[in-house]
CSV table of C-alpha atoms in Angstrom, one decimal:
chain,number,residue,atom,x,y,z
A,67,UNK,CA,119.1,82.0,138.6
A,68,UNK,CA,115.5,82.8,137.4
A,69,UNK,CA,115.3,78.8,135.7
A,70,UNK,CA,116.7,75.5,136.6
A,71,UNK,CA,116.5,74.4,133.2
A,72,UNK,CA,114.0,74.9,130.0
A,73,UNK,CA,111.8,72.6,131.1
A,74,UNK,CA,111.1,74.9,133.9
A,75,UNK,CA,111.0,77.5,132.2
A,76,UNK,CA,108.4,75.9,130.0
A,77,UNK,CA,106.4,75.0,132.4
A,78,UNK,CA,106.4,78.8,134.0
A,79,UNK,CA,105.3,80.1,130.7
A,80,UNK,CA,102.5,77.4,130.2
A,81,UNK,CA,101.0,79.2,132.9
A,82,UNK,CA,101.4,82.1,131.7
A,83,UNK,CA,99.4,80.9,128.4
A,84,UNK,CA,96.4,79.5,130.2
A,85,UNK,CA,94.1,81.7,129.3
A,86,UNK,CA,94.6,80.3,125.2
A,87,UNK,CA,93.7,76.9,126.2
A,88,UNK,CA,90.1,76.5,124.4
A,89,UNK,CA,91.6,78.9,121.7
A,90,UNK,CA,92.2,77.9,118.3
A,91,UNK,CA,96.2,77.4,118.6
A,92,UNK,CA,99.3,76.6,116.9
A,93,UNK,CA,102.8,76.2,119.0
A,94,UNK,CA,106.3,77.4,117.2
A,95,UNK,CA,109.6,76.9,118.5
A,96,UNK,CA,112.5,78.4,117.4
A,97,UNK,CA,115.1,75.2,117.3
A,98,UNK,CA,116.9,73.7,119.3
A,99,UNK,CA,116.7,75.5,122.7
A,100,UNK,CA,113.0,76.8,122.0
A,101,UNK,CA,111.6,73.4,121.7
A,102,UNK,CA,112.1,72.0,125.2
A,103,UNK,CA,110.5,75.6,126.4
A,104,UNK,CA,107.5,75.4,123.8
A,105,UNK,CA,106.6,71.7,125.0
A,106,UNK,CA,104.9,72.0,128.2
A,107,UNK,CA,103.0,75.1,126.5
A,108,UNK,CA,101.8,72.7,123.5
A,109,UNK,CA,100.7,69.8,126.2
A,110,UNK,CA,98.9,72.6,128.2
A,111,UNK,CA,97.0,74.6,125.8
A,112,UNK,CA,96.4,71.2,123.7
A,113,UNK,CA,98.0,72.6,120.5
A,114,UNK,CA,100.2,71.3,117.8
A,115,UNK,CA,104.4,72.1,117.7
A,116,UNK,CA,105.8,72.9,114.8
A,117,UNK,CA,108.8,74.8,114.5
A,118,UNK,CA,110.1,78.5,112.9
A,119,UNK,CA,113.4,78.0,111.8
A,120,UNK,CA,115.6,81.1,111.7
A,121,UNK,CA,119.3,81.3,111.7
A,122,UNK,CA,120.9,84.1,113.1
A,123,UNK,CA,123.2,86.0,110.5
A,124,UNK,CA,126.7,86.6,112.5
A,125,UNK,CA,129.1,89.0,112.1
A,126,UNK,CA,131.9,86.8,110.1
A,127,UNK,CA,134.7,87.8,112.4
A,128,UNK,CA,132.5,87.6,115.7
A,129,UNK,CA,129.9,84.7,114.7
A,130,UNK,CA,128.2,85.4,118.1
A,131,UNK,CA,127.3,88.5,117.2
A,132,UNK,CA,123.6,89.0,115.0
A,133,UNK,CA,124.2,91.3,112.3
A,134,UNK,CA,121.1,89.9,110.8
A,135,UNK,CA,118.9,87.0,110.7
A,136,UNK,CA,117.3,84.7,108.0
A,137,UNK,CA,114.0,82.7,108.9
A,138,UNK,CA,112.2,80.2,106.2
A,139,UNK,CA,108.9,81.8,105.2
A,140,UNK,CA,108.4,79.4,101.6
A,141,UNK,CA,111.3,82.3,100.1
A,142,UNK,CA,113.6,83.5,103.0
A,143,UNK,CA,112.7,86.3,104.8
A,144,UNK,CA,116.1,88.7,106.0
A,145,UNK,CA,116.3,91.3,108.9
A,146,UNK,CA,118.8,93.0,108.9
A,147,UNK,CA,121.1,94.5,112.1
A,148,UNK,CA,121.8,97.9,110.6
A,149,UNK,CA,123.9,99.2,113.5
A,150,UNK,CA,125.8,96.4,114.1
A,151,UNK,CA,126.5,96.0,110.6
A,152,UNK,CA,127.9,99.9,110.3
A,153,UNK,CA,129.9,99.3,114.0
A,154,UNK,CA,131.4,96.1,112.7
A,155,UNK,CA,132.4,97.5,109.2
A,156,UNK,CA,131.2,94.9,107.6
A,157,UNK,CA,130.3,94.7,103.6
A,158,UNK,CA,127.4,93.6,101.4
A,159,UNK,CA,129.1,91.2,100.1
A,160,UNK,CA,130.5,90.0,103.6
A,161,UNK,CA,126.7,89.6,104.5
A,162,UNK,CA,125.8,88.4,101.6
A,163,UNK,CA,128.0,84.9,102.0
A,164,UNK,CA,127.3,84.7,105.9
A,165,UNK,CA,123.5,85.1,104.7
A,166,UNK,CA,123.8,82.5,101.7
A,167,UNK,CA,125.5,79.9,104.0
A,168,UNK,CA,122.7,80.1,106.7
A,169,UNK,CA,120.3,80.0,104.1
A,170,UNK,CA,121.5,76.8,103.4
A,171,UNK,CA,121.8,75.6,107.2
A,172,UNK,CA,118.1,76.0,106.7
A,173,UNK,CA,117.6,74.1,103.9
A,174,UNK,CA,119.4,71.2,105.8
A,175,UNK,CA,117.0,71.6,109.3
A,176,UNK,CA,113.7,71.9,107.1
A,177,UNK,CA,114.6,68.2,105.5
A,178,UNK,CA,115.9,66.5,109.0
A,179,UNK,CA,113.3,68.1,111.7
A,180,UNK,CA,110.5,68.4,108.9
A,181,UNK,CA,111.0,66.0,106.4
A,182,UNK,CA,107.7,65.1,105.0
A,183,UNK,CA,105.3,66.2,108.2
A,184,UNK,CA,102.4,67.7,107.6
A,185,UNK,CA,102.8,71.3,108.9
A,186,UNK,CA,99.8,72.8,111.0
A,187,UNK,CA,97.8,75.6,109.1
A,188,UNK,CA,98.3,79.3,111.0
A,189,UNK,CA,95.5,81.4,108.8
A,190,UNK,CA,92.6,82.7,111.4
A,191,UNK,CA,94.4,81.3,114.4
A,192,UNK,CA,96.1,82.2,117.3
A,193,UNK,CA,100.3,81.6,116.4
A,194,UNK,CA,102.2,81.7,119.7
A,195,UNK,CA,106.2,81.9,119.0
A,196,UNK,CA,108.4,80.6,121.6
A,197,UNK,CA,112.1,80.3,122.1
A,198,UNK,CA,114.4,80.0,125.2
A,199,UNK,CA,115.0,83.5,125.5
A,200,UNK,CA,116.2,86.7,123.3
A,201,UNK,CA,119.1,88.7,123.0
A,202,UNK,CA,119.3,91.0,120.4
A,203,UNK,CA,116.2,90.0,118.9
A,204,UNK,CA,117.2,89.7,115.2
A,205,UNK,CA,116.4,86.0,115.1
A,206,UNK,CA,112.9,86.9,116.9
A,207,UNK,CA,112.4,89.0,114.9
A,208,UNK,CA,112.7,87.4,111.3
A,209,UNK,CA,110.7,84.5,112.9
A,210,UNK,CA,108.0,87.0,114.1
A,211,UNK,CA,107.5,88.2,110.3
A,212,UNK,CA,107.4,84.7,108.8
A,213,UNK,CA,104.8,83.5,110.9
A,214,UNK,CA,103.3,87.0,110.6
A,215,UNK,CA,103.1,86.2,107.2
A,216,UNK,CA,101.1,83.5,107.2
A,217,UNK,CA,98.2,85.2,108.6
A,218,UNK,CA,97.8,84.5,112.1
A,219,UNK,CA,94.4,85.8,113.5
A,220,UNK,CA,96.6,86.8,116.4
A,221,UNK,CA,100.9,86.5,117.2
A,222,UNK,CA,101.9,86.2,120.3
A,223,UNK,CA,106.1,86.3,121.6
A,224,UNK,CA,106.5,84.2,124.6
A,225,UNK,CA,110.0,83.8,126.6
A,226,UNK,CA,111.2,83.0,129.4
A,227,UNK,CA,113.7,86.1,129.6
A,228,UNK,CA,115.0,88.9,127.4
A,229,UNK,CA,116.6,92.6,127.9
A,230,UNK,CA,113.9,95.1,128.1
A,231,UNK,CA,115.2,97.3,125.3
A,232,UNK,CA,114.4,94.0,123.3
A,233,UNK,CA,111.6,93.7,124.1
A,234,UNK,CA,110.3,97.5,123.6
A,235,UNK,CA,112.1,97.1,119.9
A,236,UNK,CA,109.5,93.6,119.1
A,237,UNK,CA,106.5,95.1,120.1
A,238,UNK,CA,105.6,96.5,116.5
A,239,UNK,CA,106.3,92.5,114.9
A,240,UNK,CA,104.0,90.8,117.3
A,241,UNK,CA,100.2,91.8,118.4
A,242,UNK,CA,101.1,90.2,122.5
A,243,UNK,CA,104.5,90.3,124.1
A,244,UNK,CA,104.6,87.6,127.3
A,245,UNK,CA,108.4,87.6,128.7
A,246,UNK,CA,108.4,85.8,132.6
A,247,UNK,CA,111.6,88.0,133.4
A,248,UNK,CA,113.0,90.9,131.7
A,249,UNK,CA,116.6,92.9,132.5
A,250,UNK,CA,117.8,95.8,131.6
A,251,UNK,CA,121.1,95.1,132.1
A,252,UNK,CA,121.2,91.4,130.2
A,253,UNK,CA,124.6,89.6,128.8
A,254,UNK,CA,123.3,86.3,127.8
A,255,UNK,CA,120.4,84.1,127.6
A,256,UNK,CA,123.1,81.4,129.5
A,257,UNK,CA,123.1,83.3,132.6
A,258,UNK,CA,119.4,82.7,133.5
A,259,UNK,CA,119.8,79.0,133.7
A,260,UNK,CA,121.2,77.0,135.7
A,261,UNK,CA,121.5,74.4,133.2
A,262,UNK,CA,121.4,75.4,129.4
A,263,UNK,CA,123.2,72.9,127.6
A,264,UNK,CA,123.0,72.3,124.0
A,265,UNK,CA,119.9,70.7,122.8
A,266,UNK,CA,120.3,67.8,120.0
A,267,UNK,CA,118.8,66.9,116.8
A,268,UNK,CA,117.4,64.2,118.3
A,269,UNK,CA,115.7,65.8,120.7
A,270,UNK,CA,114.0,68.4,118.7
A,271,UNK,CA,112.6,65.5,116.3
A,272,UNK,CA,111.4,64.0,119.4
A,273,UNK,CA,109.9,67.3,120.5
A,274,UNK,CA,107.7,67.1,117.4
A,275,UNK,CA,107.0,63.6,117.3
A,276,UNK,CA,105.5,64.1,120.7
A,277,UNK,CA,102.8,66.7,119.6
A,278,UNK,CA,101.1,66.3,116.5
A,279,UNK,CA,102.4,69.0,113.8
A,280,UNK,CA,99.8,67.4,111.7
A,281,UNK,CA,96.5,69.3,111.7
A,282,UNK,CA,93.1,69.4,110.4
A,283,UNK,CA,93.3,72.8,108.9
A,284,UNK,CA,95.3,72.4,105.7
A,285,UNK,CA,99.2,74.3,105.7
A,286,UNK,CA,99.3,77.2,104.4
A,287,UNK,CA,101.3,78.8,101.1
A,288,UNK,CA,104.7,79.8,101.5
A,289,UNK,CA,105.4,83.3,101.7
A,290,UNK,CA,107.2,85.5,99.8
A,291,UNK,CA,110.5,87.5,100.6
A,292,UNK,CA,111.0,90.3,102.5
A,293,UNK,CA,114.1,92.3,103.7
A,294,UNK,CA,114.4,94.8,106.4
């Protein structure tokens, strides 16, 4: 097993990201299992965590499975899985509710892990996404482009693991890919930890209430929607 647990994973990839501390930077998690990895990073490089939430679209008889993913940009911003949508057989209209009920399983984390926080500003700095690991890389991917659309001097992917083909397909949505250990023969993110368990509400909000998502720079406008 590569990790013990996210923590040390987190604390591996801090590391990693030394050589931002002193840059201009802004921490976000994908919740729940990104924000345990994301916190050592933010306490090294001195930056504030705030979070991109994304919700993987799943294949309605096979929920595991992306056939898309739908990340909150101000509008929602959709990727779509073509080839897992054609292998699966599955519909517009059969994406189109899976998609519409994630939407609103956004709506419901931006009021309970945002609330009323002031969210950090991204334009002109250095945006460094982070989450526990990737698979397919539909939900990295539709949080790559909404925090590539606020206008990140620089985006950087960091993980802990992910299958190299992933990794080759992300390297257009991101300007720096950092991944600690990458297979080319994968199965799931589980398997590289020793212990993965589910992450609460609780302890996101906690995650955030740690590191100031406040910042000095004012937010930035929402952004508008885009499908792929």
């Amino acid at each position: 097993m590569p990790f013990h647990d996210r923590l040390e994973a987190g604390r591996r990839l801090a590391t990693k990201l030394a050589k931002f501390k002193g840059d201009d930077v802004v921490i976000f998690a994908l919740p729940r299992g990104g924000v345990p990895v994301a916190a050592p990073v933010a306490q090294a490089l001195h930056a504030p965590l705030d979070l991109a939430l994304v919700r993987k679209i799943g294949v309605p008889f096979q929920p595991e499975l992306a056939m898309g993913a739908v990340a909150d940009g101000g509008e929602p911003i959709i990727v779509r899985n073509e080839d897992v949508i054609a292998m699966a057989g599955v519909s517009d209209a059969q994406f189109d509710e899976v998609r519409q009920r994630e939407i609103g399983e956004l709506d419901r984390r931006r009021r309970l892990y945002l609330g009323a926080r002031v969210r950090p500003g991204v334009n002109g700095r250095v945006a460094i996404v982070i989450d526990d690991g990737v698979a397919t890389g539909a939900t990295t991917r539709a949080a790559l482009r909404a925090v590539r659309a606020r206008n990140p001097r620089k985006l950087v992917l960091a993980v802990p693991v992910a299958p190299t083909d992933t990794l080759d397909a992300l390297r257009s949505d991101a300007d720096e890919i950092i991944c600690l250990e990458s297979y080319r023969n994968f199965g799931a993110i589980g398997f590289f930890y020793t212990d993965f368990r589910q992450i609460s509400d609780e302890e996101v909000i906690a995650g955030l209430d740690r590191f100031d998502t406040g910042s000095k720079k004012s937010a930035d406008a929402g952004a508008p929607s885009q499908t792929t």
